[in-house]
Amino acid sequence: DTGVSQDPRHKITKRGQNVTFRCDPISEHNRLYWYRQTLGQGPEFLTYFQNEAQLEKSRLLSDRFSAERPKGSFSTLEIQRTEQGDSAMYLCASSLASAETQYFGPGTRLLVL
Amino acid sequence: EDQVTQSPEALRLQEGESSSLNCSYTVSGLRGLFWYRQDPGKGPEFLFTLYSAGEEKEKERLKATLTKKESFLHITAPKPEDSATYLCAVEGNYGQNFVFGPGTRLSVLP
């Protein structure tokens, strides 16, 4: 399978715990994006990378959120001190370049109790 | 700020009953408009990319069109398997990411 993959697919955690999600993009794609989606809404942009450089972060991304793409391949999204409001689907997408089609992974569904 | 709205919020069709979904956008210079289909609990699945007004794309029972202010997704003779949420997204000149609309939930009844 050469699509975008995400791990884990589901995560249940207690408030205050840290969680980390992984995304493996399509191999030749330079751009990698993270989005958050809540029920009944479209995905909301969080951050994106061009190769290993993090070029833009949404104001939605509080200082409890951090993302990395250390070698320009896979990426991780960490949420520290989780809150119930962090419960959502976290989506990763990749593309060849700006204004090109973004291909999405299956998402990681996070539930914070 | 780039904005996308979609209508209707939800749509119920009988199998074979054609209809259209609307995506209205406000963007500082459109670089691309994208349609996705999303099934419950899954990531969005790419359908179409449109870059300029007047452009049209077709795939099976779906046809997407684009004007300077909106896009339509026309569904001809839908089948129950077309039931999903249809998302529209834009990328403008001053953003490097997609701005999504809230989606239209389509149900096609047999």
Short mmCIF file of N, CA and C in Angstrom, two decimals, chain B residues 9-103:
data_model
loop_
_atom_site.label_atom_id
_atom_site.label_comp_id
_atom_site.label_asym_id
_atom_site.label_seq_id
_atom_site.Cartn_x
_atom_site.Cartn_y
_atom_site.Cartn_z
N GLU B 9 -26.70 21.37 4.23
CA GLU B 9 -25.94 20.68 5.28
C GLU B 9 -26.12 19.17 5.15
N ALA B 10 -27.34 18.76 4.83
CA ALA B 10 -27.66 17.34 4.66
C ALA B 10 -28.65 17.21 3.51
N LEU B 11 -28.57 16.09 2.81
CA LEU B 11 -29.43 15.87 1.65
C LEU B 11 -29.79 14.39 1.58
N ARG B 12 -31.09 14.14 1.44
CA ARG B 12 -31.57 12.77 1.28
C ARG B 12 -32.14 12.62 -0.12
N LEU B 13 -31.66 11.63 -0.84
CA LEU B 13 -32.14 11.38 -2.20
C LEU B 13 -32.61 9.95 -2.32
N GLN B 14 -33.56 9.74 -3.20
CA GLN B 14 -33.91 8.38 -3.57
C GLN B 14 -32.91 7.92 -4.62
N GLU B 15 -32.63 6.64 -4.67
CA GLU B 15 -31.74 6.10 -5.69
C GLU B 15 -32.24 6.54 -7.07
N GLY B 16 -31.32 7.09 -7.87
CA GLY B 16 -31.67 7.54 -9.21
C GLY B 16 -32.10 8.99 -9.30
N GLU B 17 -32.27 9.67 -8.13
CA GLU B 17 -32.71 11.06 -8.11
C GLU B 17 -31.51 11.99 -8.15
N SER B 18 -31.27 12.63 -9.27
CA SER B 18 -30.09 13.49 -9.44
C SER B 18 -30.23 14.78 -8.65
N SER B 19 -29.10 15.35 -8.22
CA SER B 19 -29.09 16.60 -7.47
C SER B 19 -27.71 17.24 -7.54
N SER B 20 -27.59 18.40 -6.90
CA SER B 20 -26.31 19.12 -6.87
C SER B 20 -26.00 19.61 -5.48
N LEU B 21 -24.71 19.58 -5.13
CA LEU B 21 -24.22 20.14 -3.89
C LEU B 21 -23.44 21.41 -4.21
N ASN B 22 -23.56 22.40 -3.31
CA ASN B 22 -22.94 23.70 -3.55
C ASN B 22 -21.79 23.95 -2.60
N CYS B 23 -20.74 24.57 -3.12
CA CYS B 23 -19.61 25.03 -2.32
C CYS B 23 -19.34 26.48 -2.71
N SER B 24 -19.55 27.39 -1.77
CA SER B 24 -19.28 28.81 -2.01
C SER B 24 -18.01 29.20 -1.28
N TYR B 25 -17.17 30.00 -1.92
CA TYR B 25 -15.89 30.32 -1.29
C TYR B 25 -15.54 31.79 -1.42
N THR B 26 -14.78 32.25 -0.45
CA THR B 26 -14.17 33.58 -0.48
C THR B 26 -12.69 33.37 -0.25
N VAL B 27 -11.89 33.76 -1.23
CA VAL B 27 -10.46 33.47 -1.14
C VAL B 27 -9.69 34.58 -1.84
N SER B 28 -8.51 34.87 -1.31
CA SER B 28 -7.64 35.88 -1.93
C SER B 28 -6.84 35.22 -3.03
N GLY B 29 -7.43 35.10 -4.20
CA GLY B 29 -6.74 34.47 -5.32
C GLY B 29 -6.79 32.97 -5.21
N LEU B 30 -7.67 32.35 -5.99
CA LEU B 30 -7.86 30.90 -5.89
C LEU B 30 -6.71 30.19 -6.60
N ARG B 31 -6.04 29.32 -5.86
CA ARG B 31 -5.00 28.49 -6.46
C ARG B 31 -5.51 27.10 -6.78
N GLY B 32 -6.57 26.68 -6.08
CA GLY B 32 -7.13 25.36 -6.36
C GLY B 32 -8.36 25.12 -5.51
N LEU B 33 -9.34 24.40 -6.05
CA LEU B 33 -10.53 23.98 -5.30
C LEU B 33 -10.60 22.47 -5.40
N PHE B 34 -10.84 21.82 -4.26
CA PHE B 34 -10.71 20.38 -4.16
C PHE B 34 -11.99 19.79 -3.58
N TRP B 35 -12.45 18.69 -4.15
CA TRP B 35 -13.60 17.95 -3.62
C TRP B 35 -13.10 16.61 -3.08
N TYR B 36 -13.63 16.28 -1.89
CA TYR B 36 -13.31 15.01 -1.25
C TYR B 36 -14.61 14.34 -0.83
N ARG B 37 -14.54 13.03 -0.72
CA ARG B 37 -15.62 12.23 -0.15
C ARG B 37 -15.09 11.64 1.17
N GLN B 38 -15.92 11.65 2.21
CA GLN B 38 -15.49 11.07 3.48
C GLN B 38 -16.56 10.14 4.02
N ASP B 39 -16.17 8.89 4.25
CA ASP B 39 -17.05 7.92 4.89
C ASP B 39 -16.85 8.00 6.40
N PRO B 40 -17.85 7.62 7.18
CA PRO B 40 -17.74 7.73 8.65
C PRO B 40 -16.51 7.02 9.19
N GLY B 41 -15.75 7.72 10.03
CA GLY B 41 -14.59 7.12 10.68
C GLY B 41 -13.37 6.97 9.79
N LYS B 42 -13.40 7.53 8.59
CA LYS B 42 -12.28 7.40 7.66
C LYS B 42 -11.74 8.76 7.25
N GLY B 43 -10.57 8.77 6.65
CA GLY B 43 -10.01 10.01 6.15
C GLY B 43 -10.66 10.40 4.83
N PRO B 44 -10.60 11.68 4.47
CA PRO B 44 -11.17 12.13 3.19
C PRO B 44 -10.49 11.45 2.01
N GLU B 45 -11.31 11.12 1.01
CA GLU B 45 -10.83 10.48 -0.21
C GLU B 45 -10.95 11.48 -1.36
N PHE B 46 -9.85 11.71 -2.06
CA PHE B 46 -9.82 12.71 -3.12
C PHE B 46 -10.76 12.36 -4.27
N LEU B 47 -11.47 13.40 -4.76
CA LEU B 47 -12.33 13.24 -5.93
C LEU B 47 -11.84 14.07 -7.11
N PHE B 48 -11.80 15.40 -6.95
CA PHE B 48 -11.49 16.31 -8.05
C PHE B 48 -10.66 17.49 -7.59
N THR B 49 -9.88 18.02 -8.53
CA THR B 49 -9.22 19.31 -8.37
C THR B 49 -9.64 20.20 -9.52
N LEU B 50 -10.01 21.46 -9.21
CA LEU B 50 -10.37 22.45 -10.22
C LEU B 50 -9.51 23.67 -9.99
N TYR B 51 -8.99 24.26 -11.06
CA TYR B 51 -8.05 25.36 -10.90
C TYR B 51 -8.57 26.70 -11.44
N SER B 52 -9.49 26.67 -12.42
CA SER B 52 -9.91 27.94 -13.00
C SER B 52 -11.39 27.90 -13.35
N ALA B 53 -12.02 29.07 -13.31
CA ALA B 53 -13.44 29.20 -13.62
C ALA B 53 -13.74 28.64 -14.99
N GLY B 54 -14.84 27.88 -15.06
CA GLY B 54 -15.22 27.25 -16.32
C GLY B 54 -14.74 25.82 -16.44
N GLU B 55 -13.84 25.42 -15.54
CA GLU B 55 -13.31 24.07 -15.60
C GLU B 55 -14.34 23.07 -15.10
N GLU B 56 -14.36 21.88 -15.69
CA GLU B 56 -15.26 20.81 -15.29
C GLU B 56 -14.47 19.51 -15.23
N LYS B 57 -14.83 18.65 -14.27
CA LYS B 57 -14.21 17.33 -14.18
C LYS B 57 -15.33 16.32 -13.94
N GLU B 58 -15.18 15.12 -14.48
CA GLU B 58 -16.20 14.08 -14.32
C GLU B 58 -15.56 12.77 -13.90
N LYS B 59 -16.34 12.03 -13.09
CA LYS B 59 -15.89 10.70 -12.69
C LYS B 59 -17.12 9.90 -12.34
N GLU B 60 -17.41 8.90 -13.15
CA GLU B 60 -18.58 8.05 -12.95
C GLU B 60 -19.84 8.92 -12.85
N ARG B 61 -20.55 8.89 -11.72
CA ARG B 61 -21.81 9.62 -11.59
C ARG B 61 -21.60 11.05 -11.08
N LEU B 62 -20.36 11.46 -10.89
CA LEU B 62 -20.05 12.77 -10.32
C LEU B 62 -19.47 13.71 -11.37
N LYS B 63 -19.87 14.98 -11.27
CA LYS B 63 -19.31 16.01 -12.14
C LYS B 63 -19.13 17.27 -11.32
N ALA B 64 -17.93 17.83 -11.33
CA ALA B 64 -17.64 19.05 -10.58
C ALA B 64 -17.43 20.20 -11.54
N THR B 65 -18.01 21.36 -11.19
CA THR B 65 -17.85 22.56 -11.99
C THR B 65 -17.40 23.70 -11.10
N LEU B 66 -16.81 24.74 -11.73
CA LEU B 66 -16.24 25.84 -10.96
C LEU B 66 -16.56 27.17 -11.62
N THR B 67 -17.03 28.14 -10.79
CA THR B 67 -17.16 29.52 -11.23
C THR B 67 -16.24 30.36 -10.34
N LYS B 68 -16.32 31.67 -10.47
CA LYS B 68 -15.42 32.54 -9.70
C LYS B 68 -15.80 32.61 -8.23
N LYS B 69 -17.01 32.17 -7.89
CA LYS B 69 -17.43 32.28 -6.50
C LYS B 69 -17.91 30.98 -5.89
N GLU B 70 -18.15 29.96 -6.74
CA GLU B 70 -18.68 28.72 -6.20
C GLU B 70 -18.35 27.53 -7.08
N SER B 71 -18.55 26.38 -6.49
CA SER B 71 -18.39 25.13 -7.23
C SER B 71 -19.60 24.26 -6.95
N PHE B 72 -19.95 23.45 -7.93
CA PHE B 72 -21.05 22.51 -7.77
C PHE B 72 -20.54 21.10 -7.99
N LEU B 73 -21.08 20.19 -7.18
CA LEU B 73 -20.84 18.77 -7.40
C LEU B 73 -22.18 18.17 -7.79
N HIS B 74 -22.28 17.79 -9.05
CA HIS B 74 -23.52 17.23 -9.58
C HIS B 74 -23.45 15.71 -9.46
N ILE B 75 -24.53 15.14 -8.94
CA ILE B 75 -24.59 13.69 -8.80
C ILE B 75 -25.75 13.18 -9.66
N THR B 76 -25.41 12.39 -10.64
CA THR B 76 -26.41 11.89 -11.60
C THR B 76 -26.77 10.45 -11.26
N ALA B 77 -28.08 10.20 -11.13
CA ALA B 77 -28.59 8.85 -10.84
C ALA B 77 -27.80 8.19 -9.72
N PRO B 78 -27.81 8.81 -8.51
CA PRO B 78 -26.99 8.26 -7.42
C PRO B 78 -27.44 6.88 -6.97
N LYS B 79 -26.47 6.16 -6.38
CA LYS B 79 -26.72 4.84 -5.81
C LYS B 79 -26.47 4.91 -4.31
N PRO B 80 -26.99 3.95 -3.55
CA PRO B 80 -26.76 3.98 -2.09
C PRO B 80 -25.30 4.07 -1.70
N GLU B 81 -24.41 3.51 -2.50
CA GLU B 81 -22.98 3.55 -2.17
C GLU B 81 -22.38 4.96 -2.33
N ASP B 82 -23.13 5.88 -2.88
CA ASP B 82 -22.69 7.27 -2.95
C ASP B 82 -22.94 8.02 -1.64
N SER B 83 -23.60 7.38 -0.71
CA SER B 83 -23.86 8.00 0.60
C SER B 83 -22.55 8.26 1.32
N ALA B 84 -22.33 9.49 1.72
CA ALA B 84 -21.08 9.91 2.37
C ALA B 84 -21.20 11.40 2.68
N THR B 85 -20.18 11.94 3.32
CA THR B 85 -20.06 13.39 3.46
C THR B 85 -19.12 13.89 2.37
N TYR B 86 -19.56 14.92 1.66
CA TYR B 86 -18.77 15.50 0.59
C TYR B 86 -18.19 16.84 1.06
N LEU B 87 -16.86 16.92 1.04
CA LEU B 87 -16.14 18.09 1.54
C LEU B 87 -15.54 18.88 0.38
N CYS B 88 -15.58 20.18 0.53
CA CYS B 88 -14.97 21.09 -0.44
C CYS B 88 -13.85 21.84 0.27
N ALA B 89 -12.74 22.08 -0.39
CA ALA B 89 -11.63 22.81 0.21
C ALA B 89 -11.01 23.73 -0.83
N VAL B 90 -10.45 24.85 -0.37
CA VAL B 90 -9.77 25.78 -1.27
C VAL B 90 -8.37 26.07 -0.75
N GLU B 91 -7.49 26.41 -1.67
CA GLU B 91 -6.20 26.98 -1.30
C GLU B 91 -6.07 28.31 -2.03
N GLY B 92 -5.79 29.36 -1.27
CA GLY B 92 -5.66 30.69 -1.84
C GLY B 92 -4.22 31.13 -1.95
N ASN B 93 -4.02 32.32 -2.49
CA ASN B 93 -2.67 32.82 -2.73
C ASN B 93 -1.87 33.04 -1.45
N TYR B 94 -2.56 33.36 -0.35
CA TYR B 94 -1.84 33.73 0.86
C TYR B 94 -1.79 32.62 1.89
N GLY B 95 -2.32 31.46 1.55
CA GLY B 95 -2.26 30.33 2.47
C GLY B 95 -1.50 29.19 1.84
N GLN B 96 -0.94 28.36 2.64
CA GLN B 96 -0.22 27.21 2.12
C GLN B 96 -0.93 25.93 2.52
N ASN B 97 -2.18 26.08 2.98
CA ASN B 97 -2.92 24.92 3.43
C ASN B 97 -4.34 25.03 2.90
N PHE B 98 -5.07 23.94 3.02
CA PHE B 98 -6.45 23.93 2.57
C PHE B 98 -7.37 24.50 3.66
N VAL B 99 -8.39 25.23 3.22
CA VAL B 99 -9.49 25.63 4.10
C VAL B 99 -10.70 24.82 3.67
N PHE B 100 -11.23 24.05 4.59
CA PHE B 100 -12.35 23.16 4.29
C PHE B 100 -13.68 23.78 4.68
N GLY B 101 -14.72 23.41 3.93
CA GLY B 101 -16.08 23.69 4.36
C GLY B 101 -16.54 22.61 5.33
N PRO B 102 -17.73 22.80 5.89
CA PRO B 102 -18.25 21.84 6.88
C PRO B 102 -18.75 20.54 6.28
N GLY B 103 -18.94 20.51 4.95
CA GLY B 103 -19.39 19.29 4.31
C GLY B 103 -20.89 19.22 4.10
#
